[in-house]
mmCIF file of N, CA and C in Angstrom:
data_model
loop_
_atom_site.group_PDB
_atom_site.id
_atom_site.type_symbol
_atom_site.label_atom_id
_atom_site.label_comp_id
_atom_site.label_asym_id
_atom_site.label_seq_id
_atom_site.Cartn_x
_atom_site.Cartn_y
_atom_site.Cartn_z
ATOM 1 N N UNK A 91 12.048 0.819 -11.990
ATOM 2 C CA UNK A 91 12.238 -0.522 -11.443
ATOM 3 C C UNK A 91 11.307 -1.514 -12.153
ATOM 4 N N UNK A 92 10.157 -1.055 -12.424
ATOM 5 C CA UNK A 92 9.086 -1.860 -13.359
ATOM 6 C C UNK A 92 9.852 -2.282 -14.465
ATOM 7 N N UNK A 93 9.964 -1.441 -15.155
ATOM 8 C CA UNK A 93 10.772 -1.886 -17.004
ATOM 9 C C UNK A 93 11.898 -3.002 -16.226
ATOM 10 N N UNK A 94 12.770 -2.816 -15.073
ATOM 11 C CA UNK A 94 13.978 -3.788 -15.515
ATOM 12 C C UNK A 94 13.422 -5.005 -15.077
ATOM 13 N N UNK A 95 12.455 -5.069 -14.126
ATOM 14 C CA UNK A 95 11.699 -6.411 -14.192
ATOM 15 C C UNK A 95 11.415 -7.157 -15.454
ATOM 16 N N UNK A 96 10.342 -6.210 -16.121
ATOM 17 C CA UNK A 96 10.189 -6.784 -17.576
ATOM 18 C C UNK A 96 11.372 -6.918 -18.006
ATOM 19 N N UNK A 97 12.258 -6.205 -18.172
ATOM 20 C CA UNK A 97 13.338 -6.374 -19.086
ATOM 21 C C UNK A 97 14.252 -7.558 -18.887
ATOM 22 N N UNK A 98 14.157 -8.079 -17.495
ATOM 23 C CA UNK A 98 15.186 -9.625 -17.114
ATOM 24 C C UNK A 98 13.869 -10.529 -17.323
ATOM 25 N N UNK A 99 12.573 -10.344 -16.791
ATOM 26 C CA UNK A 99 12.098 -11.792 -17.269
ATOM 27 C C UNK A 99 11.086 -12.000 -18.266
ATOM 28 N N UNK A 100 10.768 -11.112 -19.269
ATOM 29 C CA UNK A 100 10.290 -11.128 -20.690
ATOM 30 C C UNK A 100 11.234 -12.298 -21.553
ATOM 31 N N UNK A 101 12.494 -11.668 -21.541
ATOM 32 C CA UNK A 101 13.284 -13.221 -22.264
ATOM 33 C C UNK A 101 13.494 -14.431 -21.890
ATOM 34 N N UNK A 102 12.883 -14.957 -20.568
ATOM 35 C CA UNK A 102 13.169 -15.934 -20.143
ATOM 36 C C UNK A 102 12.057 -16.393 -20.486
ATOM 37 N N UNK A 103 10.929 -16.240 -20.560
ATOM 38 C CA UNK A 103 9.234 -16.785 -20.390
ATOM 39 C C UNK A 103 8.702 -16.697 -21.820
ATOM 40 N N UNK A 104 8.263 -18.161 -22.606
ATOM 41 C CA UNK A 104 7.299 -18.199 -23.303
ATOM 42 C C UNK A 104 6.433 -17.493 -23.761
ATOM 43 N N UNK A 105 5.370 -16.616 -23.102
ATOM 44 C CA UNK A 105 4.312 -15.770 -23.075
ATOM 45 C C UNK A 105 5.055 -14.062 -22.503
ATOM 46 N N UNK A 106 5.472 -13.556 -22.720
ATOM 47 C CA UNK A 106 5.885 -12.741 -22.420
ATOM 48 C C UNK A 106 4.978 -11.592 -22.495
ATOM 49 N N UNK A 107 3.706 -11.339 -23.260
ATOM 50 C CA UNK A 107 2.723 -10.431 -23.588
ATOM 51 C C UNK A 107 1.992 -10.883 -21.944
ATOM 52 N N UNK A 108 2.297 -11.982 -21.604
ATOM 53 C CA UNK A 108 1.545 -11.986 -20.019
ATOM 54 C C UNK A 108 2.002 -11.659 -18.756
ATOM 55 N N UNK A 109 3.500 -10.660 -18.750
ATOM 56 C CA UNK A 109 4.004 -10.474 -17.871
ATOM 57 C C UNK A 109 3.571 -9.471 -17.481
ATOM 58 N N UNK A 110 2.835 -9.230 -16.617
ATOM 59 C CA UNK A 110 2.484 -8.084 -15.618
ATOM 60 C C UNK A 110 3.254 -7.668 -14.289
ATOM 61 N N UNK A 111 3.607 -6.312 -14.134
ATOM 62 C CA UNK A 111 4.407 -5.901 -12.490
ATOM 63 C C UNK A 111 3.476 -5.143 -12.092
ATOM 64 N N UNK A 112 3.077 -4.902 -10.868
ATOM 65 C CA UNK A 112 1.995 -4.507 -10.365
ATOM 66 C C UNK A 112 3.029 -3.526 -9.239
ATOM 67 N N UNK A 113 2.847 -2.245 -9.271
ATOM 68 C CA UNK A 113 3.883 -1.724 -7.756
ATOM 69 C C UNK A 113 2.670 -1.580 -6.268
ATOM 70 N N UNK A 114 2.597 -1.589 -5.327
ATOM 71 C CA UNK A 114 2.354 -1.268 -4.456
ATOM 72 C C UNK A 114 3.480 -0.440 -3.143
ATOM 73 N N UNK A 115 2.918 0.636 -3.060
ATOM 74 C CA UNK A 115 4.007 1.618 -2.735
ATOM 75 C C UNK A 115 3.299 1.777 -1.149
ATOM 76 N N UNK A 116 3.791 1.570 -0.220
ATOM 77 C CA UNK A 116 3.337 2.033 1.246
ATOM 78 C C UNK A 116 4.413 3.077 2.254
ATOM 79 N N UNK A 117 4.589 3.428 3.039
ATOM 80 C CA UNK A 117 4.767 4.197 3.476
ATOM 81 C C UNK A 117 6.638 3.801 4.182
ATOM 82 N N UNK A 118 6.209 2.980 3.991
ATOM 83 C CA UNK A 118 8.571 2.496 3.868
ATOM 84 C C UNK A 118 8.686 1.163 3.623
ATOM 85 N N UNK A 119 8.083 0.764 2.417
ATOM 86 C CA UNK A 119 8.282 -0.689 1.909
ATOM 87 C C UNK A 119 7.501 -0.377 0.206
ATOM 88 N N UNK A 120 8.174 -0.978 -0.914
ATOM 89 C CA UNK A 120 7.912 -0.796 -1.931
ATOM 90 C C UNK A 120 7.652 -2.157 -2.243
ATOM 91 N N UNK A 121 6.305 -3.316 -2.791
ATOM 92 C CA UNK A 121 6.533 -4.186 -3.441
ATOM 93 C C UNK A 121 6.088 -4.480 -4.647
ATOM 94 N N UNK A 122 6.886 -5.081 -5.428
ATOM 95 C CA UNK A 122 6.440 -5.328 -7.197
ATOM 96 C C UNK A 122 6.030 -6.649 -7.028
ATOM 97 N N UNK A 123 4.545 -6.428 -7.329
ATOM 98 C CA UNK A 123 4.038 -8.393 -7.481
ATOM 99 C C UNK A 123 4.070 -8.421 -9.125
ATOM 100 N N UNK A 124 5.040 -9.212 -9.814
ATOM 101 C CA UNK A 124 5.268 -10.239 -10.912
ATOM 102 C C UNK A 124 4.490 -11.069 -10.958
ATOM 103 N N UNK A 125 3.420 -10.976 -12.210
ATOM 104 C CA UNK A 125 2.440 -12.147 -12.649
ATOM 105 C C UNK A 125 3.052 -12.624 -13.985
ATOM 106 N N UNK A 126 3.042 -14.078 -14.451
ATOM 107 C CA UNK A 126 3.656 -14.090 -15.407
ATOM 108 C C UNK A 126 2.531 -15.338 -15.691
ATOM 109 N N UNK A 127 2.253 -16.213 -16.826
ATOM 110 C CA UNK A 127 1.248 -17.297 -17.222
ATOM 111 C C UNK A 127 2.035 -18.861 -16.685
ATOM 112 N N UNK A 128 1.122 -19.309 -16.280
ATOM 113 C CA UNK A 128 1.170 -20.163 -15.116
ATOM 114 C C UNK A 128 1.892 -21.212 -15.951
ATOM 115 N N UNK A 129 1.902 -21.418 -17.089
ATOM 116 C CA UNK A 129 3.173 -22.496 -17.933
ATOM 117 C C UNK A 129 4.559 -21.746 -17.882
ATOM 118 N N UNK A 130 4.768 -20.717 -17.539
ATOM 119 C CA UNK A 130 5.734 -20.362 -17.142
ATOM 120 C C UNK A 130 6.903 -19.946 -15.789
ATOM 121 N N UNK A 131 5.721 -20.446 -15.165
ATOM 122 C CA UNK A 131 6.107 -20.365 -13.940
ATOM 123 C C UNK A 131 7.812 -21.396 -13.320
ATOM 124 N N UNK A 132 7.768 -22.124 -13.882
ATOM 125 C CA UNK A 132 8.842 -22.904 -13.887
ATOM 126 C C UNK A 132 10.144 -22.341 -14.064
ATOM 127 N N UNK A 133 10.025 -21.410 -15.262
ATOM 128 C CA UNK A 133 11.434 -20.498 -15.867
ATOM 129 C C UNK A 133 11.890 -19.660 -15.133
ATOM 130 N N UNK A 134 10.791 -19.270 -14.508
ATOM 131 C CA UNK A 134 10.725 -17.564 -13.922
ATOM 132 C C UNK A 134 11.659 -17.989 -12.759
ATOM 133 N N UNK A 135 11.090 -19.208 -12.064
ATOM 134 C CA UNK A 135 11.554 -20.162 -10.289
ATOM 135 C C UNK A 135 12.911 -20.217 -10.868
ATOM 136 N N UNK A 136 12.880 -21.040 -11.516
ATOM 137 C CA UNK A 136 14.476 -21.453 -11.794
ATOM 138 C C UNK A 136 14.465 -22.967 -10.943
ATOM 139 N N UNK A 137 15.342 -23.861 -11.087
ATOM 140 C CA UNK A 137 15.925 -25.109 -10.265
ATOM 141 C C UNK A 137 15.939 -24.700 -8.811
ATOM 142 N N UNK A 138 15.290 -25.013 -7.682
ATOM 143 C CA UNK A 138 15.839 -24.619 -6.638
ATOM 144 C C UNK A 138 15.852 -23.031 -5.785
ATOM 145 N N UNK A 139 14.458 -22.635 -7.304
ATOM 146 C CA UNK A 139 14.681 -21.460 -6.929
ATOM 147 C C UNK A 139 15.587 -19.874 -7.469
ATOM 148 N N UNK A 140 16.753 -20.660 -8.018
ATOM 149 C CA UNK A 140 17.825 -19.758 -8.356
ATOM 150 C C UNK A 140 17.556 -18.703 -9.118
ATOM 151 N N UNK A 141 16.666 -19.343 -10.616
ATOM 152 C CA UNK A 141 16.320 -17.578 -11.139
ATOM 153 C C UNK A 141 15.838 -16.553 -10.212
ATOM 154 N N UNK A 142 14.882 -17.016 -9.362
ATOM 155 C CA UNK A 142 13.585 -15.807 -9.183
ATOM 156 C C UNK A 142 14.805 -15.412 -7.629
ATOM 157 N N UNK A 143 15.645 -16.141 -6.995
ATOM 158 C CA UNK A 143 16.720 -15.465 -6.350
ATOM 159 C C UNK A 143 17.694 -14.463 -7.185
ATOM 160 N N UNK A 144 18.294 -14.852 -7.926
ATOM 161 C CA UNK A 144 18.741 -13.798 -8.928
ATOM 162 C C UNK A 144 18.239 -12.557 -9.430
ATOM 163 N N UNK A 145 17.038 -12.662 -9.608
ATOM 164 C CA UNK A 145 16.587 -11.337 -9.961
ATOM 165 C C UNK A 145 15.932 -10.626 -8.842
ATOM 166 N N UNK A 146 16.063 -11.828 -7.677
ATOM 167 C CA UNK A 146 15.440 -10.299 -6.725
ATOM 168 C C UNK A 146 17.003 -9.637 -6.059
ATOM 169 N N UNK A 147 17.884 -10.271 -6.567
ATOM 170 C CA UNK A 147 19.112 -9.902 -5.939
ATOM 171 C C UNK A 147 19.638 -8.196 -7.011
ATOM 172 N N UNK A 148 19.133 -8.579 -8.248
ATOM 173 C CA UNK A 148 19.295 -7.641 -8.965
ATOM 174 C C UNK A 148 18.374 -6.156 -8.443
ATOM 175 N N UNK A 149 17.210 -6.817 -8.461
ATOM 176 C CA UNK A 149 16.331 -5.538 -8.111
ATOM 177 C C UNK A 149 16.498 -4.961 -6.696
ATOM 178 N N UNK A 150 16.865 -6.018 -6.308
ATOM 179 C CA UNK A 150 17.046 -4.932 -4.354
ATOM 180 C C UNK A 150 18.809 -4.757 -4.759
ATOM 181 N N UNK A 151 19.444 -4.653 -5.395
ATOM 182 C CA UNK A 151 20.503 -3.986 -5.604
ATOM 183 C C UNK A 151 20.187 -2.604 -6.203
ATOM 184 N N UNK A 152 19.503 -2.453 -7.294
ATOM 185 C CA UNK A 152 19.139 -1.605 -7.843
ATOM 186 C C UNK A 152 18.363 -0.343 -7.129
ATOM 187 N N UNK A 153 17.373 -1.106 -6.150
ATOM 188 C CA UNK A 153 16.621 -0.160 -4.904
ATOM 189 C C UNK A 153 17.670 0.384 -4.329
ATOM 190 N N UNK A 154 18.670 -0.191 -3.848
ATOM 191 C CA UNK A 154 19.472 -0.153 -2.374
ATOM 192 C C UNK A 154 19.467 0.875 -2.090
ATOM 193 N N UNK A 155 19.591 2.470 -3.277
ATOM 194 C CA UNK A 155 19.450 3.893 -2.940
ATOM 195 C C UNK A 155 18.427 4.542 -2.756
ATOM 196 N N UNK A 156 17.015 4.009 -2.593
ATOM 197 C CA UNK A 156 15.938 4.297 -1.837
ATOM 198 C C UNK A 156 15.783 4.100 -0.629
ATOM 199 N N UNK A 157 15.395 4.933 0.068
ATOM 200 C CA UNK A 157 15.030 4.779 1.617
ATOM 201 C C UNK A 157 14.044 3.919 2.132
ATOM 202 N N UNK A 158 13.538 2.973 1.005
ATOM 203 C CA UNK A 158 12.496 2.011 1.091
ATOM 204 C C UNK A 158 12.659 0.879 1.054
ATOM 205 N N UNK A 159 11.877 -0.242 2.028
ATOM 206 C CA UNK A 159 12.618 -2.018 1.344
ATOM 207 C C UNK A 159 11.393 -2.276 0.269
ATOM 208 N N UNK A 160 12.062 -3.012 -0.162
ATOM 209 C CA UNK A 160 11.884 -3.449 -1.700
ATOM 210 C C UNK A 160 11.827 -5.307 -1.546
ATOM 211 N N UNK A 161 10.435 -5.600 -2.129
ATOM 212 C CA UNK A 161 10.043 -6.567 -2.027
ATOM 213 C C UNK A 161 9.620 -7.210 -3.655
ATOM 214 N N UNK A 162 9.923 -8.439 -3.868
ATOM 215 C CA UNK A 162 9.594 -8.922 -4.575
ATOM 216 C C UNK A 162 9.006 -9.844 -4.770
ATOM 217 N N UNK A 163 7.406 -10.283 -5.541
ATOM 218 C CA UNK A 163 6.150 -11.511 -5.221
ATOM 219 C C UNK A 163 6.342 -11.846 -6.458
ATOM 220 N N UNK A 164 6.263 -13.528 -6.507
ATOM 221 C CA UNK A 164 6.306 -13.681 -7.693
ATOM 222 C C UNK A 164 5.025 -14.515 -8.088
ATOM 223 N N UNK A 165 3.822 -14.771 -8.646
ATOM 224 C CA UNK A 165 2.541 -15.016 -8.832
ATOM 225 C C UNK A 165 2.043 -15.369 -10.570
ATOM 226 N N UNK A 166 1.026 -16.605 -9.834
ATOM 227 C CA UNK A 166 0.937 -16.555 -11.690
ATOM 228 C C UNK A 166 -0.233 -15.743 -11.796
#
């Protein structure tokens, strides 16, 4: 789940050597905090929001066959 993070928002972001996913795994909730460099923060959001909705729509699709919820933070 880490790599496809990187893998959708490495091409969107400027600095891409600054994208960090961090997992924190607890006991029935999985969350990936996304750090990315704070001039990029804009790309990652999207208008309204829409990118960083999009890709969490991707990644909790991708979870959906874990018995875990799946959270996504997005942080510079």
């Amino acid at each position: 789940m880490k790599e496809l993070i990187e893998t959708i928002v490495k091409p969107l972001v400027d600095f891409p050597e600054d994208v960090q996913v961090n997992v924190l795994e607890e006991e029935n909730r999985v969350t990936y905090q996304l750090s990315v460099n704070k001039t990029d923060m804009g790309k990652v959001i999207g208008k309204q929001g829409r990118v960083a909705k999009a890709i969490r729509t991707v990644v909790y699709a991708a979870g959906s066959s874990q018995q875990k919820k799946i959270f996504l933070e997005i942080s510079e």
